Coordinates of C-alpha atoms in Angstrom, one line a residue:
Chain A
M147 CA -102.7 82.6 -115.9
I148 CA -102.7 86.4 -116.4
D149 CA -101.6 87.2 -119.9
K150 CA -101.5 90.9 -120.8
T151 CA -100.1 90.5 -124.3
I152 CA -102.1 91.7 -127.3
G153 CA -101.4 91.0 -131.0
T154 CA -100.7 94.3 -132.7
P155 CA -100.1 97.9 -131.9
A156 CA -103.5 98.7 -133.6
E157 CA -105.3 96.4 -131.2
A158 CA -103.4 97.7 -128.3
V159 CA -104.4 101.3 -128.8
S160 CA -108.0 100.6 -129.9
C161 CA -109.3 101.5 -126.5
I162 CA -108.1 105.1 -126.8
G163 CA -111.0 107.5 -127.7
D164 CA -111.3 111.1 -128.7
G165 CA -110.5 113.6 -125.9
A166 CA -108.3 111.2 -124.0
V167 CA -105.3 112.4 -121.9
V168 CA -102.3 110.3 -123.1
M169 CA -98.9 110.1 -121.5
I170 CA -96.2 109.2 -124.1
G171 CA -92.9 107.9 -122.9
G172 CA -89.5 108.9 -124.2
F173 CA -86.9 111.6 -124.0
G174 CA -86.2 112.7 -127.5
E175 CA -86.3 109.4 -129.4
A176 CA -84.9 107.3 -126.5
G177 CA -87.9 105.3 -125.3
S178 CA -90.3 106.8 -127.8
P179 CA -93.1 104.2 -128.4
V180 CA -93.1 104.9 -132.1
E181 CA -95.2 102.0 -133.2
L182 CA -98.0 102.7 -130.7
V183 CA -98.0 106.4 -131.7
H184 CA -98.2 105.5 -135.3
A185 CA -101.1 103.1 -134.5
L186 CA -102.9 106.1 -132.9
I187 CA -102.3 108.1 -136.0
D188 CA -103.8 105.3 -138.1
Q189 CA -106.8 105.2 -135.8
G190 CA -107.3 109.0 -136.2
T191 CA -108.2 109.6 -132.5
G192 CA -108.5 113.3 -132.0
N193 CA -108.7 116.1 -129.4
L194 CA -106.0 114.5 -127.3
T195 CA -104.0 116.0 -124.5
A196 CA -100.5 114.6 -124.9
I197 CA -97.9 114.5 -122.1
N198 CA -94.2 114.0 -123.1
N199 CA -91.0 115.8 -122.3
N200 CA -90.7 117.1 -125.9
T201 CA -92.9 117.5 -129.0
G202 CA -91.4 114.9 -131.3
N203 CA -88.8 114.6 -134.1
G204 CA -89.0 115.2 -137.8
E205 CA -92.4 114.2 -139.2
V206 CA -92.7 110.8 -137.4
G207 CA -94.0 109.6 -134.0
L208 CA -95.3 112.3 -131.7
A209 CA -94.4 115.1 -134.1
A210 CA -96.6 113.4 -136.8
L211 CA -99.5 113.0 -134.3
I212 CA -99.3 116.7 -133.6
G213 CA -98.8 117.6 -137.3
N214 CA -101.9 115.5 -138.1
G215 CA -104.0 117.7 -135.9
Q216 CA -104.8 115.0 -133.3
V217 CA -103.4 116.9 -130.3
R218 CA -105.4 119.7 -128.7
K219 CA -103.0 120.3 -125.8
M220 CA -99.4 119.5 -125.1
I221 CA -97.9 119.3 -121.7
C222 CA -94.1 119.2 -121.9
S223 CA -90.8 120.8 -120.7
Y224 CA -89.0 121.4 -124.0
P225 CA -91.1 121.9 -127.1
R226 CA -88.2 122.9 -129.3
S227 CA -86.4 120.6 -131.6
S228 CA -83.7 121.3 -134.2
H229 CA -85.4 119.2 -136.8
S230 CA -89.2 119.4 -136.4
K231 CA -91.4 122.4 -137.2
L232 CA -94.7 120.6 -136.7
F233 CA -95.3 121.7 -133.1
P234 CA -93.9 125.3 -133.6
D235 CA -96.0 125.9 -136.7
R236 CA -99.3 124.8 -134.9
Y237 CA -98.4 126.7 -131.8
R238 CA -97.7 129.9 -133.7
A239 CA -101.0 129.4 -135.6
G240 CA -102.8 129.1 -132.3
E241 CA -103.9 125.6 -133.1
I242 CA -102.5 123.8 -130.1
E243 CA -102.4 124.7 -126.4
L244 CA -99.1 124.5 -124.5
E245 CA -98.6 123.9 -120.8
L246 CA -94.9 124.3 -120.2
V247 CA -93.6 122.5 -117.1
P248 CA -90.0 122.3 -115.8
Q249 CA -88.6 118.8 -116.5
G250 CA -88.2 117.8 -112.9
T251 CA -91.6 119.1 -111.9
L252 CA -93.1 117.3 -114.9
A253 CA -91.5 114.0 -113.7
E254 CA -92.6 114.6 -110.1
R255 CA -96.1 115.6 -111.0
I256 CA -96.4 112.3 -112.9
R257 CA -94.9 110.3 -110.1
A258 CA -97.3 112.0 -107.6
G259 CA -100.2 111.1 -109.9
G260 CA -99.3 107.5 -109.8
A261 CA -98.6 107.6 -106.0
G262 CA -102.0 109.2 -105.1
I263 CA -100.4 112.5 -103.9
P264 CA -102.6 115.3 -105.3
A265 CA -100.1 118.1 -104.8
F266 CA -96.6 118.9 -103.5
Y267 CA -94.3 121.8 -102.8
T268 CA -91.1 122.3 -104.8
P269 CA -88.4 124.9 -105.0
T270 CA -88.2 124.7 -108.8
A271 CA -89.4 127.8 -110.7
V272 CA -90.0 130.0 -107.6
G273 CA -89.7 133.6 -108.7
T274 CA -90.0 132.8 -112.5
P275 CA -92.8 133.3 -115.0
L276 CA -93.7 129.6 -114.6
A277 CA -94.7 130.4 -111.0
E278 CA -97.5 132.8 -112.0
G279 CA -100.8 131.9 -110.5
K280 CA -99.4 129.2 -108.2
E281 CA -99.5 129.2 -104.4
V282 CA -96.1 130.0 -102.8
R283 CA -95.6 128.9 -99.2
Q284 CA -92.6 129.5 -96.9
L285 CA -91.4 126.3 -95.3
D286 CA -88.3 126.2 -93.1
G287 CA -87.5 129.8 -94.2
H288 CA -87.6 129.1 -98.0
P289 CA -90.3 129.7 -100.6
Y290 CA -91.8 126.7 -102.4
L291 CA -94.4 126.4 -105.2
L292 CA -97.5 124.2 -105.0
E293 CA -97.6 121.8 -107.9
R294 CA -100.5 119.4 -108.8
W295 CA -100.3 115.8 -109.7
L296 CA -100.6 114.7 -113.3
K297 CA -102.7 111.6 -114.2
A298 CA -103.7 110.2 -117.6
D299 CA -106.3 108.0 -119.2
F300 CA -103.6 106.1 -121.0
A301 CA -99.8 105.8 -121.0
L302 CA -97.9 104.6 -124.1
V303 CA -94.5 103.3 -123.1
R304 CA -91.6 101.5 -124.8
C305 CA -89.6 99.0 -122.8
E306 CA -86.9 96.4 -123.5
T307 CA -88.3 93.2 -122.0
A308 CA -91.8 92.5 -120.6
D309 CA -93.1 89.2 -119.2
R310 CA -96.7 88.3 -119.8
V311 CA -97.8 89.6 -116.4
G312 CA -96.4 93.0 -117.1
N313 CA -93.1 93.2 -115.3
L314 CA -90.8 95.4 -117.3
T315 CA -87.1 96.2 -117.8
Y316 CA -85.8 99.1 -119.9
N317 CA -82.7 99.8 -122.0
K318 CA -80.2 102.5 -120.9
T319 CA -81.5 106.0 -121.1
A320 CA -84.7 104.9 -122.8
R321 CA -86.1 104.3 -119.3
N322 CA -86.6 108.1 -118.6
F323 CA -90.3 108.7 -118.0
G324 CA -91.5 105.1 -118.7
P325 CA -91.7 103.8 -115.1
L326 CA -93.5 107.0 -113.9
M327 CA -96.0 107.1 -116.7
C328 CA -96.9 103.4 -116.2
M329 CA -97.9 104.3 -112.6
A330 CA -99.9 107.4 -113.5
A331 CA -102.3 106.2 -116.2
K332 CA -105.6 104.3 -115.8
T333 CA -104.6 102.1 -118.7
T334 CA -100.9 101.5 -119.5
I335 CA -100.0 100.2 -122.9
V336 CA -96.5 99.0 -123.5
Q337 CA -94.5 98.0 -126.5
A338 CA -91.8 95.6 -125.6
R339 CA -88.8 94.6 -127.8
R340 CA -89.1 91.1 -126.3
V341 CA -91.9 89.3 -124.4
V342 CA -90.9 86.5 -122.1
E343 CA -92.6 84.1 -119.7
P344 CA -93.2 85.0 -116.1
G345 CA -90.1 84.1 -114.0
E346 CA -87.7 84.8 -116.9
I347 CA -87.0 88.3 -115.5
D348 CA -85.3 88.1 -112.2
P349 CA -87.6 89.7 -109.6
E350 CA -84.5 91.7 -108.4
H351 CA -84.2 93.2 -111.9
V352 CA -87.8 94.2 -112.5
V353 CA -88.0 98.0 -112.9
T354 CA -91.8 98.4 -113.4
P355 CA -93.8 95.8 -111.5
G356 CA -96.6 94.2 -113.5
I357 CA -99.4 95.8 -111.4
F358 CA -98.8 99.1 -113.3
V359 CA -99.1 97.5 -116.8
D360 CA -102.3 96.6 -118.6
R361 CA -101.5 95.8 -122.3
I362 CA -98.3 94.6 -123.9
V363 CA -97.5 94.3 -127.6
E364 CA -94.3 92.8 -128.8
V365 CA -92.4 95.0 -131.3
P366 CA -89.1 93.1 -131.9
E367 CA -87.4 95.6 -134.2
P368 CA -88.8 99.0 -133.2
L369 CA -88.1 102.0 -135.5
H370 CA -85.7 104.6 -134.3
E371 CA -86.8 108.2 -134.9
S372 CA -83.4 109.6 -135.7
R373 CA -83.0 107.1 -138.5
L374 CA -86.5 107.9 -139.9
V375 CA -85.6 111.6 -139.6
A376 CA -82.3 111.1 -141.4
E377 CA -84.1 109.3 -144.2
G378 CA -86.6 112.1 -144.5
R379 CA -89.5 109.8 -143.7
R380 CA -92.9 111.1 -142.9
Y381 CA -95.8 109.3 -141.2
P382 CA -98.3 108.3 -142.4
Chain B
M265 CA -55.1 122.3 -124.5
T266 CA -56.6 123.3 -127.9
Q267 CA -56.1 126.9 -128.7
K268 CA -58.7 128.6 -130.9
A269 CA -57.8 131.7 -132.7
H270 CA -59.5 134.7 -131.2
T271 CA -59.1 138.3 -132.3
A272 CA -59.7 140.2 -129.1
A273 CA -57.8 139.8 -125.8
G274 CA -59.4 137.4 -123.3
W275 CA -60.1 133.7 -123.0
S276 CA -61.4 131.4 -125.7
R277 CA -64.3 129.0 -125.2
E278 CA -61.9 126.2 -124.3
Q279 CA -60.0 128.4 -121.9
M280 CA -63.2 129.5 -120.1
A281 CA -64.2 125.8 -119.8
A282 CA -60.7 124.9 -118.6
R283 CA -60.7 127.7 -116.0
A284 CA -64.1 126.6 -114.6
A285 CA -62.8 123.0 -114.4
Q286 CA -60.0 124.1 -112.1
D287 CA -62.7 125.2 -109.5
I288 CA -64.5 121.8 -109.4
P289 CA -63.3 119.6 -106.5
D290 CA -62.0 116.0 -107.1
G291 CA -64.8 113.5 -106.9
S292 CA -67.6 115.9 -107.6
Y293 CA -70.9 114.9 -109.1
V294 CA -71.2 117.3 -112.0
N295 CA -74.0 118.3 -114.4
L296 CA -72.9 120.2 -117.5
G297 CA -75.3 122.3 -119.6
I298 CA -75.4 122.3 -123.4
G299 CA -72.8 124.4 -125.3
I300 CA -69.6 125.7 -123.8
P301 CA -70.3 124.0 -120.4
E302 CA -69.9 120.6 -122.2
L303 CA -66.3 121.5 -122.9
V304 CA -65.5 121.4 -119.2
A305 CA -65.2 117.6 -119.5
Q306 CA -62.2 118.0 -121.8
F307 CA -60.2 119.9 -119.2
V308 CA -60.4 117.9 -116.0
P309 CA -57.3 118.9 -114.0
E310 CA -54.6 116.2 -113.6
G311 CA -55.3 113.9 -110.7
R312 CA -59.0 114.7 -110.4
V313 CA -62.1 112.6 -111.3
F314 CA -65.6 114.1 -111.9
I315 CA -68.7 111.9 -112.2
Y316 CA -71.1 113.3 -114.8
H317 CA -74.8 113.3 -114.3
T318 CA -77.2 113.8 -117.3
E319 CA -80.7 114.6 -116.3
N320 CA -82.3 112.2 -118.7
G321 CA -81.2 109.3 -116.4
L322 CA -77.5 108.5 -116.3
L323 CA -74.8 108.9 -113.7
G324 CA -71.4 108.1 -114.9
M325 CA -71.6 109.5 -118.4
G326 CA -68.6 109.0 -120.6
P327 CA -67.4 110.7 -123.8
P328 CA -69.2 110.5 -127.2
P329 CA -68.8 107.0 -128.8
P330 CA -66.6 106.6 -131.9
P331 CA -68.6 107.1 -135.2
G332 CA -70.6 104.0 -136.1
S333 CA -71.1 102.8 -132.5
E334 CA -73.8 105.3 -131.5
D335 CA -76.8 103.8 -129.6
P336 CA -80.0 105.8 -130.0
E337 CA -81.1 104.6 -126.5
L338 CA -77.9 105.9 -124.9
I339 CA -78.0 109.7 -125.1
N340 CA -77.4 112.8 -123.0
A341 CA -79.7 115.7 -122.1
G342 CA -78.8 117.4 -125.3
K343 CA -80.0 114.2 -127.1
K344 CA -76.5 113.4 -128.3
P345 CA -75.0 109.9 -128.2
V346 CA -72.8 109.2 -125.2
T347 CA -71.1 106.3 -123.5
T348 CA -71.0 105.0 -119.9
V349 CA -67.9 104.7 -117.6
P350 CA -67.4 101.8 -115.2
G351 CA -69.6 102.3 -112.2
A352 CA -72.4 104.1 -114.2
S353 CA -76.1 103.7 -113.4
F354 CA -79.4 104.3 -115.2
F355 CA -82.5 105.6 -113.5
H356 CA -85.9 107.1 -114.3
H357 CA -86.6 110.8 -114.3
A358 CA -88.1 111.1 -110.8
D359 CA -84.8 109.7 -109.4
S360 CA -82.7 111.8 -111.7
F361 CA -84.4 115.0 -110.5
T362 CA -84.3 113.7 -106.9
M363 CA -80.5 113.9 -107.4
I364 CA -80.8 117.4 -108.7
R365 CA -83.5 118.9 -106.5
G366 CA -82.5 117.0 -103.4
G367 CA -79.0 118.6 -103.4
H368 CA -77.0 115.5 -104.3
I369 CA -75.3 117.0 -107.4
D370 CA -72.3 119.1 -106.3
V371 CA -71.7 121.4 -109.2
C372 CA -73.7 122.5 -112.3
V373 CA -72.2 124.5 -115.1
L374 CA -74.7 126.4 -117.3
G375 CA -74.8 129.0 -120.1
A376 CA -76.6 132.3 -119.6
M377 CA -78.4 135.0 -121.5
Q378 CA -78.1 137.3 -118.4
V379 CA -76.8 137.1 -114.9
S380 CA -77.7 139.8 -112.3
A381 CA -75.6 141.2 -109.5
S382 CA -77.6 139.2 -107.0
G383 CA -77.1 135.9 -108.9
D384 CA -80.4 135.8 -110.7
L385 CA -80.1 133.7 -113.9
A386 CA -82.0 134.1 -117.2
N387 CA -81.1 131.4 -119.7
W388 CA -84.2 129.8 -121.1
S389 CA -86.3 132.4 -123.0
T390 CA -86.0 135.8 -124.6
G391 CA -89.7 136.3 -123.8
A392 CA -90.2 137.3 -127.5
P393 CA -93.9 136.9 -128.5
D394 CA -93.1 134.5 -131.3
A395 CA -90.5 132.4 -129.4
I396 CA -91.4 128.8 -128.5
P397 CA -90.8 128.7 -124.8
A398 CA -88.7 125.7 -123.7
V399 CA -87.3 125.3 -120.2
G400 CA -86.1 121.6 -119.9
G401 CA -84.4 121.0 -116.6
A402 CA -82.7 124.4 -116.1
M403 CA -85.1 125.6 -113.4
D404 CA -84.7 122.4 -111.4
L405 CA -80.9 122.5 -111.7
V406 CA -80.6 126.0 -110.4
A407 CA -83.1 125.4 -107.6
G408 CA -81.4 122.2 -106.4
V409 CA -77.7 122.4 -107.0
D410 CA -75.6 124.3 -104.5
S411 CA -72.8 125.5 -106.8
I412 CA -74.1 127.0 -110.0
F413 CA -71.3 128.0 -112.3
V414 CA -72.1 130.1 -115.3
I415 CA -69.9 130.2 -118.4
T416 CA -70.8 132.9 -120.9
K417 CA -69.3 135.6 -123.2
H418 CA -69.0 138.8 -121.1
V419 CA -71.2 140.8 -123.5
A420 CA -73.9 139.8 -126.0
K421 CA -73.4 139.9 -129.8
T422 CA -75.0 143.3 -129.8
G423 CA -72.3 144.5 -127.3
E424 CA -74.8 144.8 -124.4
P425 CA -73.6 143.6 -121.0
K426 CA -74.8 140.1 -120.1
I427 CA -73.9 140.7 -116.4
V428 CA -76.5 143.3 -115.3
E429 CA -78.0 145.0 -112.3
S430 CA -81.3 143.2 -112.8
C431 CA -82.3 140.7 -115.6
T432 CA -84.7 141.8 -118.3
Y433 CA -85.2 138.3 -119.8
P434 CA -87.5 135.9 -118.0
L435 CA -85.8 134.3 -115.0
T436 CA -84.6 130.7 -114.6
G437 CA -84.1 131.3 -110.9
R438 CA -83.4 134.0 -108.3
G439 CA -80.1 134.3 -106.4
V440 CA -78.8 131.0 -107.7
V441 CA -75.5 131.7 -109.5
S442 CA -72.3 131.3 -107.4
R443 CA -69.6 132.2 -109.9
I444 CA -69.4 133.6 -113.5
Y445 CA -66.6 132.6 -116.0
T446 CA -66.5 134.9 -119.0
D447 CA -64.0 135.5 -121.8
L448 CA -62.7 138.5 -119.8
A449 CA -62.9 137.6 -116.1
V450 CA -63.9 135.3 -113.3
I451 CA -66.5 136.9 -111.0
D452 CA -68.0 135.8 -107.7
V453 CA -71.5 136.5 -106.8
T454 CA -71.5 137.5 -103.1
P455 CA -74.2 138.7 -100.7
R456 CA -72.7 142.2 -101.2
G457 CA -72.6 142.1 -105.0
L458 CA -70.2 141.1 -107.7
R459 CA -66.5 140.6 -106.8
L460 CA -63.7 140.2 -109.4
L461 CA -61.6 137.1 -108.8
E462 CA -59.4 137.1 -111.9
L463 CA -58.8 139.0 -115.1
A464 CA -58.1 137.3 -118.4
P465 CA -54.6 137.9 -119.7
G466 CA -54.3 141.4 -121.3
M467 CA -57.6 142.6 -119.8
S468 CA -57.8 145.7 -117.7
L469 CA -60.1 146.3 -114.7
E470 CA -61.3 149.4 -116.4
E471 CA -62.4 147.5 -119.6
V472 CA -64.1 144.8 -117.6
R473 CA -65.9 147.4 -115.5
R474 CA -67.0 149.2 -118.7
K475 CA -68.5 146.0 -120.1
T476 CA -70.2 144.9 -116.9
G477 CA -73.7 146.3 -116.2
A478 CA -73.4 146.3 -112.4
P479 CA -70.8 147.4 -109.9
L480 CA -67.8 145.2 -109.7
Q481 CA -65.7 145.1 -106.4
T482 CA -62.1 144.0 -106.3
T483 CA -61.7 143.4 -102.6
S484 CA -63.5 140.9 -100.4

């Protein structure tokens, strides 16, 4: 029987090497795979391109990965946070590259990457600074921008329940980018609050089908970034 | 309605939000931006129901939870804890922006740094060299939602008009704003320019014109 589970976050991320493109799930802290990101910090992998909606909170998770100098380039829609200075400091110092992408375009570029669609036209950002250098085409009398797919070497995603063959369910608004990123990476690594046997998730309730998932690690009581930030915690 | 003390004539933040809420039809799917637009949910006119969309993946968003029952995995686009109402649904980001870009959301209420006479909106960046640019979902919302309502103070803290002939800040979208609610007036953006719909109590046409950086018509 297929069994995609792996013992620890450290083992789960051990396949990620320097220079990798890594999608990291989560919108703010909801769905942030904190334990997997912390394992990546422990491992010291560098020169990464990270794709996430934001740039992390406080001095934990993605913010700590950036603060630790492991990220060369950030692709995101909203790199400001009221309680983290790690990205802004590095950005102002010229130590990290930023590709700013409208949130819906970011989601669709990731979806297209997983769907095998190399480019698409969208009305978003036409006539704005984020359209600079991009092809504009008139379709049905309106201007649209050409946007390219986004793919990654790895995706790090947090889900609620996984079965051993990789079917996933999510919790509330922690779903956000998870299902899209699972589809767009060569290797998808998932931390699940609970791992169950195949058949225990009703096929009608599967959100991410197992074909999109490669490695699963169970983290029964995941950290919540807002609590770590409130406690002034810093990783490592 | 809560009344906030305000020194000058004109509408308070709450009154601006309440005024905008009156123009949202019953049963609308509504996306509210961060700040004053969020207050619209407190002033839903009697007998109407709005269904709130939040772009991080929830339709049927309810009010904030009571202290102590926040769920870090149930938040809105401003990353604040929220609740769900009966009939709510969760979905991933591509579906959420399909609702936005595909024209399925009826009304979006946003804040503004500047709005131009032709409905251009600037609300994401001052373009200052040391600013951290951050756009979020604003460009998708203005590109995809038919009715874009803007709630903003009529003039900036410096006294400069925020309603201008042409925006000097980086644009969020071109020709996207339908209607502007300020502390002084309600203004429609029409193909022939700005048209005054309503003056705040105690406000004169002359004063509003003086504080508006583009011609303001009074007839349709």
